[in-house]
Amino acid sequence: INIGMWFERFVIIVVSLAHEYEPFMWRNYMPSWTEMAILAGSFGWFFMLFLLFMRILPAVSIAELKEVLPAPARRSGATAGAQAQGRIGSAEEH
């Protein structure tokens, strides 16, 4: 049974790939410049949308980057309150 089914499919494929009767089907296919332009445009749109997507939603999450990056260095001699008021150092210097 399996050999018969394989032979049936083989015959269907071989017959479909046989030489065509219409003369316009005898030549090899050569794409025109319009078809090549459509193909190039399709690739261009794909890569543009892909790069735009990668710009908006990067592949590496920010949480992973925070784990890898070193901690920011703190300034010595200044407190957060003094920086907010525009003073750096102690109040005795003024």
Short mmCIF file of C-alpha atoms in Angstrom, two decimals:
data_model
loop_
_atom_site.label_atom_id
_atom_site.label_comp_id
_atom_site.label_asym_id
_atom_site.label_seq_id
_atom_site.Cartn_x
_atom_site.Cartn_y
_atom_site.Cartn_z
CA ILE A 1 0.00 0.00 0.00
CA ASN A 2 2.79 2.44 0.90
CA ILE A 3 4.66 1.70 -2.32
CA GLY A 4 1.49 2.30 -4.34
CA MET A 5 0.84 5.64 -2.61
CA TRP A 6 4.45 6.72 -3.17
CA PHE A 7 4.27 5.71 -6.84
CA GLU A 8 0.99 7.65 -7.27
CA ARG A 9 2.54 10.82 -5.82
CA PHE A 10 5.67 10.34 -7.91
CA VAL A 11 3.61 10.07 -11.09
CA ILE A 12 1.61 13.21 -10.18
CA ILE A 13 4.79 15.23 -9.60
CA VAL A 14 6.64 13.94 -12.67
CA VAL A 15 3.66 14.60 -14.94
CA SER A 16 3.24 18.13 -13.56
CA LEU A 17 6.92 18.90 -14.21
CA ALA A 18 6.80 17.64 -17.80
CA HIS A 19 7.33 19.88 -20.83
CA GLU A 20 4.46 22.32 -21.34
CA TYR A 21 2.49 22.43 -24.57
CA GLU A 22 2.14 26.22 -24.76
CA PRO A 23 5.11 27.89 -26.52
CA PHE A 24 5.20 30.84 -24.09
CA MET A 25 5.97 28.41 -21.26
CA TRP A 26 9.12 27.01 -22.91
CA ARG A 27 11.47 29.85 -21.92
CA ASN A 28 13.19 30.38 -18.58
CA TYR A 29 11.71 32.91 -16.18
CA MET A 30 13.55 36.22 -15.79
CA PRO A 31 12.15 38.77 -13.31
CA SER A 32 11.52 42.30 -14.58
CA TRP A 33 12.82 45.48 -12.95
CA THR A 34 9.40 46.10 -11.37
CA GLU A 35 9.43 42.76 -9.61
CA MET A 36 12.97 43.36 -8.38
CA ALA A 37 11.97 46.85 -7.14
CA ILE A 38 8.97 45.40 -5.29
CA LEU A 39 11.24 42.80 -3.67
CA ALA A 40 13.82 45.43 -2.67
CA GLY A 41 11.06 47.68 -1.31
CA SER A 42 9.63 44.83 0.73
CA PHE A 43 13.02 44.15 2.31
CA GLY A 44 13.47 47.88 2.91
CA TRP A 45 10.11 48.21 4.68
CA PHE A 46 10.83 45.13 6.77
CA PHE A 47 14.22 46.39 7.95
CA MET A 48 12.90 49.90 8.58
CA LEU A 49 10.03 48.59 10.72
CA PHE A 50 12.37 46.14 12.47
CA LEU A 51 14.86 48.87 13.36
CA LEU A 52 12.03 51.15 14.49
CA PHE A 53 10.69 48.36 16.70
CA MET A 54 14.17 47.78 18.16
CA ARG A 55 14.47 51.51 18.86
CA ILE A 56 11.16 51.61 20.75
CA LEU A 57 11.41 48.21 22.48
CA PRO A 58 15.09 47.23 22.85
CA ALA A 59 16.05 43.58 23.08
CA VAL A 60 17.87 44.08 26.41
CA SER A 61 15.69 45.16 29.30
CA ILE A 62 16.69 48.15 31.41
CA ALA A 63 16.64 45.99 34.56
CA GLU A 64 19.35 43.76 33.09
CA LEU A 65 21.45 46.79 32.21
CA LYS A 66 21.16 48.18 35.75
CA GLU A 67 22.54 44.91 37.13
CA VAL A 68 25.59 45.04 34.86
CA LEU A 69 26.45 48.76 35.07
CA PRO A 70 28.56 49.99 38.00
CA ALA A 71 26.89 52.09 40.68
CA PRO A 72 27.19 55.86 40.13
CA ALA A 73 29.95 57.56 42.16
CA ARG A 74 28.79 59.95 44.90
CA ARG A 75 30.29 63.39 45.33
CA SER A 76 32.23 63.84 48.55
CA GLY A 77 31.74 66.86 50.81
CA ALA A 78 28.24 67.78 49.67
CA THR A 79 24.85 66.71 50.88
CA ALA A 80 21.68 66.48 48.87
CA GLY A 81 20.05 69.31 50.83
CA ALA A 82 23.00 71.63 50.35
CA GLN A 83 23.07 70.93 46.62
CA ALA A 84 19.36 71.64 46.33
CA GLN A 85 19.83 75.03 48.04
CA GLY A 86 22.87 75.87 45.96
CA ARG A 87 25.38 75.55 48.82
CA ILE A 88 28.26 73.15 48.77
CA GLY A 89 30.17 72.50 51.97
CA SER A 90 29.29 73.43 55.53
CA ALA A 91 27.34 76.48 56.74
CA GLU A 92 30.35 77.73 58.75
CA GLU A 93 32.23 78.72 55.59
CA HIS A 94 29.63 81.40 54.69
#
